[in-house]
Amino acid sequence: MKYTLPKPFEGKFTCPHCGTITQQSWWSTNWDNRSYQNHLNNAIRVGTCTHCGKSTLWIVDKLYYPDAGTAPVPNSEMPQPVKELYIEAAGIHAKSPRGAAALLRLAVQVLCKELGERGVKIDDDIANLVKKGLPVIVQQSLDLVRVTGNNAVHPGQIDTDDPVVVGQLFELLNIIVEYMIAMPKRVSGLYTSLPPKAIDAIKKRDGR
């Protein structure tokens, strides 16, 4: 799932409302309602998505509305208990990256449990998911997040106050959902849409 980080005055990014990468139109002013010709000198900045028509409100470079930060939109196939934690983390990650990291760590554990793992040790659960088809690079990325966040943390723990690292955690959650839930679901749908004769031929081939 491609994601372009929202930024004030960017011509195109992933809309926090609809999740579409689309053009943004901009308007800006100052607290005294006097606008400078150069948008960069105006503190109050409003971008409007040309796809859904909804707006984002920025004070200088900080996104205040919607209150979901600049995190990627959650994968549409993300299980509801995981999505609730994800959205809660998205709402605070600009103000409290460490708090968001804690919520995302819990979200990873809940997701692993949803996928049939124990949901206790992230390292063990991800290793088992790799055996089931999750790319090894996802496991390596989680290791990288831990090392980048805090060299002192123990294996299986995620503790960081770096907004960039927290942003990577959001993306990793989406990637796990994509590979373990969304992609198999799409492939299954394509498979079942094949003509019965084609499915029989595949079964015969695989039975050899």
Short mmCIF file of N, CA and C in Angstrom, two decimals, residues 21-186:
data_model
loop_
_atom_site.label_atom_id
_atom_site.label_comp_id
_atom_site.label_asym_id
_atom_site.label_seq_id
_atom_site.Cartn_x
_atom_site.Cartn_y
_atom_site.Cartn_z
N ILE A 21 -4.05 9.02 -2.41
CA ILE A 21 -2.97 9.95 -2.77
C ILE A 21 -3.52 10.88 -3.84
N THR A 22 -3.73 12.12 -3.48
CA THR A 22 -4.41 13.03 -4.41
C THR A 22 -3.96 14.47 -4.21
N GLN A 23 -4.36 15.33 -5.14
CA GLN A 23 -3.98 16.74 -5.10
C GLN A 23 -4.65 17.45 -3.93
N GLN A 24 -3.94 18.44 -3.39
CA GLN A 24 -4.46 19.25 -2.28
C GLN A 24 -4.46 20.72 -2.71
N SER A 25 -5.54 21.41 -2.40
CA SER A 25 -5.57 22.86 -2.63
C SER A 25 -5.39 23.54 -1.27
N TRP A 26 -4.70 24.68 -1.27
CA TRP A 26 -4.28 25.30 0.00
C TRP A 26 -4.79 26.72 0.18
N TRP A 27 -5.06 27.03 1.43
CA TRP A 27 -5.44 28.38 1.86
C TRP A 27 -4.74 28.65 3.18
N SER A 28 -4.30 29.86 3.42
CA SER A 28 -3.61 30.14 4.68
C SER A 28 -3.86 31.57 5.12
N THR A 29 -3.67 31.80 6.42
CA THR A 29 -3.82 33.14 6.99
C THR A 29 -3.02 33.20 8.29
N ASN A 30 -3.11 34.34 9.00
CA ASN A 30 -2.45 34.50 10.28
C ASN A 30 -3.48 34.75 11.37
N TRP A 31 -3.04 34.77 12.62
CA TRP A 31 -3.96 34.94 13.74
C TRP A 31 -4.70 36.26 13.68
N ASP A 32 -4.07 37.27 13.11
CA ASP A 32 -4.72 38.59 13.00
C ASP A 32 -5.49 38.74 11.69
N ASN A 33 -5.64 37.61 10.98
CA ASN A 33 -6.40 37.56 9.73
C ASN A 33 -5.71 38.33 8.60
N ARG A 34 -4.43 38.64 8.78
CA ARG A 34 -3.65 39.28 7.72
C ARG A 34 -2.79 38.22 7.05
N SER A 35 -3.03 37.99 5.80
CA SER A 35 -2.31 36.94 5.08
C SER A 35 -1.15 37.51 4.30
N TYR A 36 0.00 36.82 4.41
CA TYR A 36 1.15 37.18 3.58
C TYR A 36 1.01 36.51 2.22
N GLN A 37 1.57 37.16 1.22
CA GLN A 37 1.51 36.58 -0.12
C GLN A 37 2.26 35.24 -0.16
N ASN A 38 3.33 35.16 0.62
CA ASN A 38 4.09 33.92 0.74
C ASN A 38 3.42 33.04 1.81
N HIS A 39 2.85 31.90 1.40
CA HIS A 39 2.13 31.02 2.32
C HIS A 39 2.99 30.60 3.51
N LEU A 40 4.29 30.47 3.31
CA LEU A 40 5.17 29.98 4.36
C LEU A 40 5.23 30.93 5.55
N ASN A 41 4.80 32.17 5.37
CA ASN A 41 4.80 33.14 6.46
C ASN A 41 3.49 33.14 7.24
N ASN A 42 2.52 32.33 6.80
CA ASN A 42 1.23 32.26 7.48
C ASN A 42 1.17 31.04 8.39
N ALA A 43 0.70 31.25 9.63
CA ALA A 43 0.72 30.18 10.62
C ALA A 43 -0.44 29.20 10.46
N ILE A 44 -1.61 29.69 10.07
CA ILE A 44 -2.79 28.83 9.94
C ILE A 44 -2.91 28.36 8.50
N ARG A 45 -2.87 27.03 8.31
CA ARG A 45 -2.82 26.46 6.96
C ARG A 45 -3.91 25.40 6.79
N VAL A 46 -4.66 25.52 5.73
CA VAL A 46 -5.76 24.59 5.48
C VAL A 46 -5.60 23.98 4.09
N GLY A 47 -5.53 22.66 4.05
CA GLY A 47 -5.47 21.96 2.77
C GLY A 47 -6.77 21.22 2.53
N THR A 48 -7.23 21.19 1.29
CA THR A 48 -8.48 20.50 0.96
C THR A 48 -8.21 19.43 -0.08
N CYS A 49 -8.65 18.22 0.22
CA CYS A 49 -8.46 17.08 -0.68
C CYS A 49 -9.38 17.21 -1.88
N THR A 50 -8.84 17.10 -3.08
CA THR A 50 -9.66 17.21 -4.29
C THR A 50 -10.45 15.94 -4.57
N HIS A 51 -10.16 14.86 -3.81
CA HIS A 51 -10.89 13.60 -4.00
C HIS A 51 -12.13 13.52 -3.11
N CYS A 52 -11.95 13.76 -1.79
CA CYS A 52 -13.10 13.63 -0.87
C CYS A 52 -13.66 14.98 -0.43
N GLY A 53 -12.92 16.07 -0.69
CA GLY A 53 -13.41 17.40 -0.35
C GLY A 53 -13.21 17.79 1.11
N LYS A 54 -12.62 16.91 1.91
CA LYS A 54 -12.41 17.21 3.32
C LYS A 54 -11.07 17.92 3.52
N SER A 55 -10.97 18.67 4.62
CA SER A 55 -9.80 19.52 4.83
C SER A 55 -8.92 19.05 5.99
N THR A 56 -7.66 19.47 5.93
CA THR A 56 -6.73 19.29 7.04
C THR A 56 -6.37 20.66 7.58
N LEU A 57 -6.23 20.76 8.90
CA LEU A 57 -5.88 22.03 9.54
C LEU A 57 -4.51 21.91 10.17
N TRP A 58 -3.62 22.83 9.80
CA TRP A 58 -2.26 22.83 10.31
C TRP A 58 -1.96 24.14 11.01
N ILE A 59 -1.23 24.08 12.12
CA ILE A 59 -0.67 25.28 12.75
C ILE A 59 0.83 25.19 12.51
N VAL A 60 1.30 26.03 11.64
CA VAL A 60 2.66 25.97 11.10
C VAL A 60 2.83 24.58 10.48
N ASP A 61 3.71 23.73 11.01
CA ASP A 61 3.94 22.42 10.38
C ASP A 61 3.28 21.26 11.13
N LYS A 62 2.43 21.57 12.11
CA LYS A 62 1.82 20.51 12.92
C LYS A 62 0.35 20.32 12.53
N LEU A 63 -0.03 19.06 12.24
CA LEU A 63 -1.40 18.74 11.85
C LEU A 63 -2.28 18.65 13.10
N TYR A 64 -3.37 19.47 13.13
CA TYR A 64 -4.28 19.46 14.26
C TYR A 64 -5.63 18.81 13.93
N TYR A 65 -5.99 18.79 12.66
CA TYR A 65 -7.23 18.13 12.26
C TYR A 65 -7.04 17.50 10.88
N PRO A 66 -7.45 16.22 10.71
CA PRO A 66 -8.04 15.36 11.74
C PRO A 66 -7.00 14.96 12.77
N ASP A 67 -7.49 14.58 13.96
CA ASP A 67 -6.59 14.25 15.06
C ASP A 67 -6.09 12.82 14.93
N ALA A 68 -5.49 12.53 13.78
CA ALA A 68 -4.94 11.19 13.54
C ALA A 68 -3.49 11.28 13.13
N GLY A 69 -2.89 12.47 13.35
CA GLY A 69 -1.50 12.65 12.99
C GLY A 69 -1.28 12.44 11.50
N THR A 70 -0.06 12.11 11.16
CA THR A 70 0.27 11.87 9.75
C THR A 70 0.55 10.40 9.51
N ALA A 71 -0.03 9.54 10.34
CA ALA A 71 0.17 8.10 10.17
C ALA A 71 -0.54 7.61 8.92
N PRO A 72 -0.01 6.55 8.30
CA PRO A 72 -0.70 5.96 7.15
C PRO A 72 -2.09 5.48 7.54
N VAL A 73 -3.02 5.51 6.60
CA VAL A 73 -4.37 4.99 6.85
C VAL A 73 -4.25 3.48 7.10
N PRO A 74 -4.96 2.94 8.11
CA PRO A 74 -4.86 1.50 8.36
C PRO A 74 -5.37 0.67 7.20
N ASN A 75 -4.72 -0.46 6.95
CA ASN A 75 -5.14 -1.37 5.89
C ASN A 75 -6.61 -1.74 6.10
N SER A 76 -7.38 -1.73 5.03
CA SER A 76 -8.82 -1.99 5.13
C SER A 76 -9.14 -3.38 5.67
N GLU A 77 -8.18 -4.32 5.60
CA GLU A 77 -8.39 -5.67 6.11
C GLU A 77 -7.88 -5.86 7.54
N MET A 78 -7.45 -4.78 8.16
CA MET A 78 -6.92 -4.87 9.52
C MET A 78 -8.05 -5.27 10.49
N PRO A 79 -7.85 -6.30 11.32
CA PRO A 79 -8.88 -6.70 12.28
C PRO A 79 -9.26 -5.54 13.19
N GLN A 80 -10.53 -5.46 13.57
CA GLN A 80 -11.05 -4.32 14.33
C GLN A 80 -10.30 -4.07 15.63
N PRO A 81 -9.98 -5.09 16.45
CA PRO A 81 -9.25 -4.81 17.70
C PRO A 81 -7.88 -4.18 17.45
N VAL A 82 -7.25 -4.57 16.35
CA VAL A 82 -5.95 -4.01 15.98
C VAL A 82 -6.12 -2.58 15.47
N LYS A 83 -7.16 -2.39 14.66
CA LYS A 83 -7.42 -1.07 14.07
C LYS A 83 -7.70 -0.03 15.15
N GLU A 84 -8.41 -0.42 16.19
CA GLU A 84 -8.72 0.52 17.28
C GLU A 84 -7.45 1.00 17.96
N LEU A 85 -6.51 0.10 18.21
CA LEU A 85 -5.23 0.48 18.80
C LEU A 85 -4.42 1.34 17.84
N TYR A 86 -4.45 0.98 16.56
CA TYR A 86 -3.73 1.71 15.52
C TYR A 86 -4.22 3.16 15.46
N ILE A 87 -5.54 3.34 15.42
CA ILE A 87 -6.12 4.69 15.32
C ILE A 87 -5.82 5.50 16.58
N GLU A 88 -5.87 4.85 17.74
CA GLU A 88 -5.54 5.54 19.00
C GLU A 88 -4.08 6.00 18.98
N ALA A 89 -3.19 5.13 18.48
CA ALA A 89 -1.77 5.50 18.38
C ALA A 89 -1.57 6.63 17.39
N ALA A 90 -2.31 6.60 16.28
CA ALA A 90 -2.20 7.65 15.27
C ALA A 90 -2.59 9.00 15.84
N GLY A 91 -3.58 9.00 16.76
CA GLY A 91 -4.05 10.25 17.34
C GLY A 91 -3.08 10.91 18.29
N ILE A 92 -2.13 10.13 18.84
CA ILE A 92 -1.20 10.73 19.82
C ILE A 92 0.25 10.73 19.38
N HIS A 93 0.55 10.13 18.21
CA HIS A 93 1.97 9.91 17.93
C HIS A 93 2.76 11.19 17.72
N ALA A 94 2.10 12.29 17.30
CA ALA A 94 2.81 13.56 17.15
C ALA A 94 3.09 14.17 18.53
N LYS A 95 2.17 13.94 19.49
CA LYS A 95 2.32 14.53 20.82
C LYS A 95 3.13 13.63 21.73
N SER A 96 2.97 12.31 21.60
CA SER A 96 3.67 11.37 22.47
C SER A 96 4.11 10.15 21.67
N PRO A 97 5.24 10.25 20.96
CA PRO A 97 5.73 9.11 20.18
C PRO A 97 5.92 7.85 21.01
N ARG A 98 6.40 8.02 22.25
CA ARG A 98 6.62 6.83 23.10
C ARG A 98 5.29 6.17 23.45
N GLY A 99 4.27 6.97 23.73
CA GLY A 99 2.95 6.42 24.01
C GLY A 99 2.40 5.70 22.79
N ALA A 100 2.60 6.29 21.60
CA ALA A 100 2.14 5.66 20.36
C ALA A 100 2.88 4.35 20.13
N ALA A 101 4.19 4.33 20.42
CA ALA A 101 4.98 3.10 20.24
C ALA A 101 4.46 1.99 21.14
N ALA A 102 4.07 2.35 22.36
CA ALA A 102 3.54 1.34 23.30
C ALA A 102 2.23 0.76 22.76
N LEU A 103 1.37 1.63 22.22
CA LEU A 103 0.10 1.16 21.65
C LEU A 103 0.35 0.28 20.42
N LEU A 104 1.33 0.66 19.62
CA LEU A 104 1.63 -0.12 18.41
C LEU A 104 2.26 -1.46 18.76
N ARG A 105 3.06 -1.49 19.82
CA ARG A 105 3.61 -2.77 20.28
C ARG A 105 2.46 -3.71 20.67
N LEU A 106 1.49 -3.14 21.39
CA LEU A 106 0.32 -3.93 21.77
C LEU A 106 -0.47 -4.36 20.54
N ALA A 107 -0.57 -3.44 19.56
CA ALA A 107 -1.30 -3.76 18.32
C ALA A 107 -0.64 -4.92 17.58
N VAL A 108 0.70 -4.94 17.56
CA VAL A 108 1.41 -6.05 16.91
C VAL A 108 1.11 -7.36 17.63
N GLN A 109 1.09 -7.32 18.96
CA GLN A 109 0.80 -8.53 19.74
C GLN A 109 -0.63 -9.03 19.47
N VAL A 110 -1.59 -8.09 19.45
CA VAL A 110 -2.99 -8.46 19.18
C VAL A 110 -3.13 -9.02 17.77
N LEU A 111 -2.43 -8.40 16.81
CA LEU A 111 -2.49 -8.88 15.43
C LEU A 111 -1.92 -10.29 15.33
N CYS A 112 -0.81 -10.53 16.00
CA CYS A 112 -0.21 -11.88 15.98
C CYS A 112 -1.19 -12.91 16.55
N LYS A 113 -1.90 -12.52 17.61
CA LYS A 113 -2.89 -13.42 18.20
C LYS A 113 -4.03 -13.67 17.23
N GLU A 114 -4.46 -12.62 16.52
CA GLU A 114 -5.52 -12.76 15.51
C GLU A 114 -5.08 -13.71 14.40
N LEU A 115 -3.77 -13.79 14.17
CA LEU A 115 -3.23 -14.64 13.11
C LEU A 115 -2.85 -16.04 13.62
N GLY A 116 -3.27 -16.35 14.86
CA GLY A 116 -3.08 -17.70 15.37
C GLY A 116 -1.86 -17.90 16.24
N GLU A 117 -1.12 -16.82 16.52
CA GLU A 117 0.05 -16.94 17.38
C GLU A 117 -0.32 -16.68 18.84
N ARG A 118 0.64 -16.81 19.73
CA ARG A 118 0.35 -16.68 21.17
C ARG A 118 0.11 -15.23 21.59
N GLY A 119 0.74 -14.28 20.87
CA GLY A 119 0.55 -12.88 21.22
C GLY A 119 1.26 -12.48 22.50
N VAL A 120 2.36 -13.17 22.82
CA VAL A 120 3.11 -12.89 24.04
C VAL A 120 4.48 -12.30 23.70
N LYS A 121 5.29 -13.07 22.96
CA LYS A 121 6.62 -12.61 22.56
C LYS A 121 6.60 -12.25 21.07
N ILE A 122 6.80 -10.97 20.79
CA ILE A 122 6.73 -10.51 19.40
C ILE A 122 7.75 -11.24 18.53
N ASP A 123 8.97 -11.43 19.04
CA ASP A 123 10.01 -12.10 18.25
C ASP A 123 9.57 -13.49 17.80
N ASP A 124 9.05 -14.27 18.76
CA ASP A 124 8.63 -15.64 18.45
C ASP A 124 7.46 -15.65 17.47
N ASP A 125 6.50 -14.75 17.72
CA ASP A 125 5.31 -14.71 16.86
C ASP A 125 5.66 -14.33 15.43
N ILE A 126 6.50 -13.32 15.27
CA ILE A 126 6.89 -12.88 13.92
C ILE A 126 7.69 -13.98 13.23
N ALA A 127 8.56 -14.67 13.98
CA ALA A 127 9.34 -15.77 13.40
C ALA A 127 8.41 -16.86 12.87
N ASN A 128 7.35 -17.16 13.61
CA ASN A 128 6.38 -18.16 13.16
C ASN A 128 5.61 -17.68 11.94
N LEU A 129 5.30 -16.38 11.90
CA LEU A 129 4.59 -15.83 10.75
C LEU A 129 5.45 -15.86 9.49
N VAL A 130 6.77 -15.70 9.68
CA VAL A 130 7.69 -15.80 8.55
C VAL A 130 7.61 -17.20 7.94
N LYS A 131 7.51 -18.20 8.82
CA LYS A 131 7.39 -19.58 8.33
C LYS A 131 6.09 -19.79 7.55
N LYS A 132 5.09 -18.95 7.84
CA LYS A 132 3.79 -19.07 7.19
C LYS A 132 3.66 -18.18 5.94
N GLY A 133 4.73 -17.43 5.62
CA GLY A 133 4.67 -16.64 4.40
C GLY A 133 4.99 -15.17 4.54
N LEU A 134 5.14 -14.66 5.76
CA LEU A 134 5.51 -13.26 5.94
C LEU A 134 6.96 -13.06 5.50
N PRO A 135 7.25 -12.05 4.67
CA PRO A 135 8.63 -11.85 4.20
C PRO A 135 9.62 -11.65 5.36
N VAL A 136 10.79 -12.24 5.23
CA VAL A 136 11.82 -12.13 6.26
C VAL A 136 12.18 -10.68 6.50
N ILE A 137 12.06 -9.85 5.48
CA ILE A 137 12.45 -8.44 5.61
C ILE A 137 11.59 -7.72 6.64
N VAL A 138 10.35 -8.21 6.86
CA VAL A 138 9.50 -7.60 7.89
C VAL A 138 10.09 -7.89 9.27
N GLN A 139 10.56 -9.11 9.46
CA GLN A 139 11.21 -9.48 10.72
C GLN A 139 12.46 -8.62 10.92
N GLN A 140 13.23 -8.43 9.86
CA GLN A 140 14.44 -7.62 9.94
C GLN A 140 14.10 -6.16 10.22
N SER A 141 12.99 -5.70 9.65
CA SER A 141 12.57 -4.30 9.86
C SER A 141 12.18 -4.06 11.31
N LEU A 142 11.50 -5.02 11.92
CA LEU A 142 11.15 -4.89 13.33
C LEU A 142 12.41 -4.83 14.20
N ASP A 143 13.40 -5.64 13.84
CA ASP A 143 14.69 -5.61 14.56
C ASP A 143 15.33 -4.23 14.41
N LEU A 144 15.25 -3.68 13.19
CA LEU A 144 15.84 -2.37 12.92
C LEU A 144 15.14 -1.29 13.73
N VAL A 145 13.82 -1.37 13.84
CA VAL A 145 13.06 -0.40 14.62
C VAL A 145 13.50 -0.43 16.08
N ARG A 146 13.69 -1.64 16.62
CA ARG A 146 14.09 -1.76 18.02
C ARG A 146 15.49 -1.17 18.24
N VAL A 147 16.41 -1.50 17.32
CA VAL A 147 17.79 -1.01 17.47
C VAL A 147 17.83 0.50 17.32
N THR A 148 17.09 1.02 16.33
CA THR A 148 17.08 2.46 16.10
C THR A 148 16.43 3.19 17.26
N GLY A 149 15.35 2.58 17.80
CA GLY A 149 14.61 3.25 18.86
C GLY A 149 15.39 3.35 20.16
N ASN A 150 15.96 2.24 20.57
CA ASN A 150 16.66 2.25 21.85
C ASN A 150 17.53 1.01 21.94
N ASN A 151 18.84 1.20 21.89
CA ASN A 151 19.76 0.06 21.90
C ASN A 151 19.68 -0.76 23.19
N ALA A 152 19.10 -0.17 24.24
CA ALA A 152 19.09 -0.86 25.53
C ALA A 152 17.91 -1.81 25.69
N VAL A 153 16.94 -1.78 24.80
CA VAL A 153 15.75 -2.61 25.00
C VAL A 153 16.09 -4.07 24.76
N HIS A 154 15.34 -4.92 25.42
CA HIS A 154 15.53 -6.36 25.29
C HIS A 154 14.87 -6.86 24.02
N PRO A 155 15.31 -8.02 23.51
CA PRO A 155 14.67 -8.59 22.32
C PRO A 155 13.17 -8.74 22.54
N GLY A 156 12.41 -8.37 21.51
CA GLY A 156 10.96 -8.49 21.60
C GLY A 156 10.28 -7.23 22.10
N GLN A 157 11.08 -6.24 22.56
CA GLN A 157 10.49 -5.00 23.07
C GLN A 157 10.68 -3.88 22.06
N ILE A 158 9.74 -2.94 22.09
CA ILE A 158 9.82 -1.76 21.24
C ILE A 158 9.61 -0.55 22.13
N ASP A 159 10.59 0.33 22.21
CA ASP A 159 10.49 1.51 23.07
C ASP A 159 11.24 2.64 22.40
N THR A 160 10.53 3.64 21.92
CA THR A 160 11.18 4.72 21.21
C THR A 160 10.38 6.01 21.36
N ASP A 161 11.08 7.13 21.34
CA ASP A 161 10.40 8.42 21.33
C ASP A 161 10.70 9.18 20.03
N ASP A 162 11.16 8.44 19.03
CA ASP A 162 11.49 9.02 17.72
C ASP A 162 10.27 8.92 16.79
N PRO A 163 9.66 10.06 16.40
CA PRO A 163 8.47 10.03 15.55
C PRO A 163 8.69 9.30 14.23
N VAL A 164 9.91 9.37 13.69
CA VAL A 164 10.21 8.69 12.42
C VAL A 164 10.13 7.18 12.60
N VAL A 165 10.71 6.68 13.69
CA VAL A 165 10.69 5.24 13.97
C VAL A 165 9.25 4.78 14.22
N VAL A 166 8.48 5.60 14.94
CA VAL A 166 7.07 5.26 15.18
C VAL A 166 6.32 5.19 13.86
N GLY A 167 6.64 6.10 12.95
CA GLY A 167 6.01 6.06 11.62
C GLY A 167 6.30 4.76 10.89
N GLN A 168 7.51 4.22 11.08
CA GLN A 168 7.86 2.94 10.46
C GLN A 168 7.04 1.80 11.05
N LEU A 169 6.73 1.91 12.34
CA LEU A 169 5.91 0.88 12.99
C LEU A 169 4.50 0.83 12.40
N PHE A 170 3.94 2.00 12.12
CA PHE A 170 2.62 2.04 11.47
C PHE A 170 2.67 1.30 10.13
N GLU A 171 3.71 1.58 9.36
CA GLU A 171 3.84 0.96 8.05
C GLU A 171 4.03 -0.55 8.17
N LEU A 172 4.81 -0.98 9.17
CA LEU A 172 5.05 -2.41 9.36
C LEU A 172 3.76 -3.16 9.71
N LEU A 173 2.93 -2.55 10.54
CA LEU A 173 1.65 -3.17 10.87
C LEU A 173 0.81 -3.36 9.60
N ASN A 174 0.77 -2.33 8.78
CA ASN A 174 0.02 -2.43 7.53
C ASN A 174 0.58 -3.51 6.61
N ILE A 175 1.91 -3.64 6.59
CA ILE A 175 2.55 -4.64 5.73
C ILE A 175 2.21 -6.05 6.20
N ILE A 176 2.23 -6.27 7.53
CA ILE A 176 1.88 -7.59 8.06
C ILE A 176 0.45 -7.96 7.68
N VAL A 177 -0.46 -6.99 7.82
CA VAL A 177 -1.87 -7.23 7.44
C VAL A 177 -1.97 -7.52 5.94
N GLU A 178 -1.21 -6.79 5.15
CA GLU A 178 -1.27 -6.97 3.70
C GLU A 178 -0.84 -8.38 3.29
N TYR A 179 0.27 -8.86 3.85
CA TYR A 179 0.80 -10.16 3.45
C TYR A 179 0.03 -11.33 4.05
N MET A 180 -0.44 -11.17 5.29
CA MET A 180 -1.04 -12.31 5.99
C MET A 180 -2.56 -12.37 5.88
N ILE A 181 -3.21 -11.25 5.53
CA ILE A 181 -4.68 -11.23 5.46
C ILE A 181 -5.18 -10.76 4.09
N ALA A 182 -4.79 -9.54 3.70
CA ALA A 182 -5.35 -8.94 2.49
C ALA A 182 -4.96 -9.71 1.22
N MET A 183 -3.65 -10.00 1.07
CA MET A 183 -3.20 -10.66 -0.15
C MET A 183 -3.77 -12.08 -0.30
N PRO A 184 -3.71 -12.93 0.76
CA PRO A 184 -4.32 -14.26 0.63
C PRO A 184 -5.81 -14.18 0.30
N LYS A 185 -6.51 -13.18 0.85
CA LYS A 185 -7.94 -13.02 0.58
C LYS A 185 -8.18 -12.70 -0.89
N ARG A 186 -7.35 -11.81 -1.44
CA ARG A 186 -7.50 -11.46 -2.86
C ARG A 186 -7.20 -12.65 -3.75
#
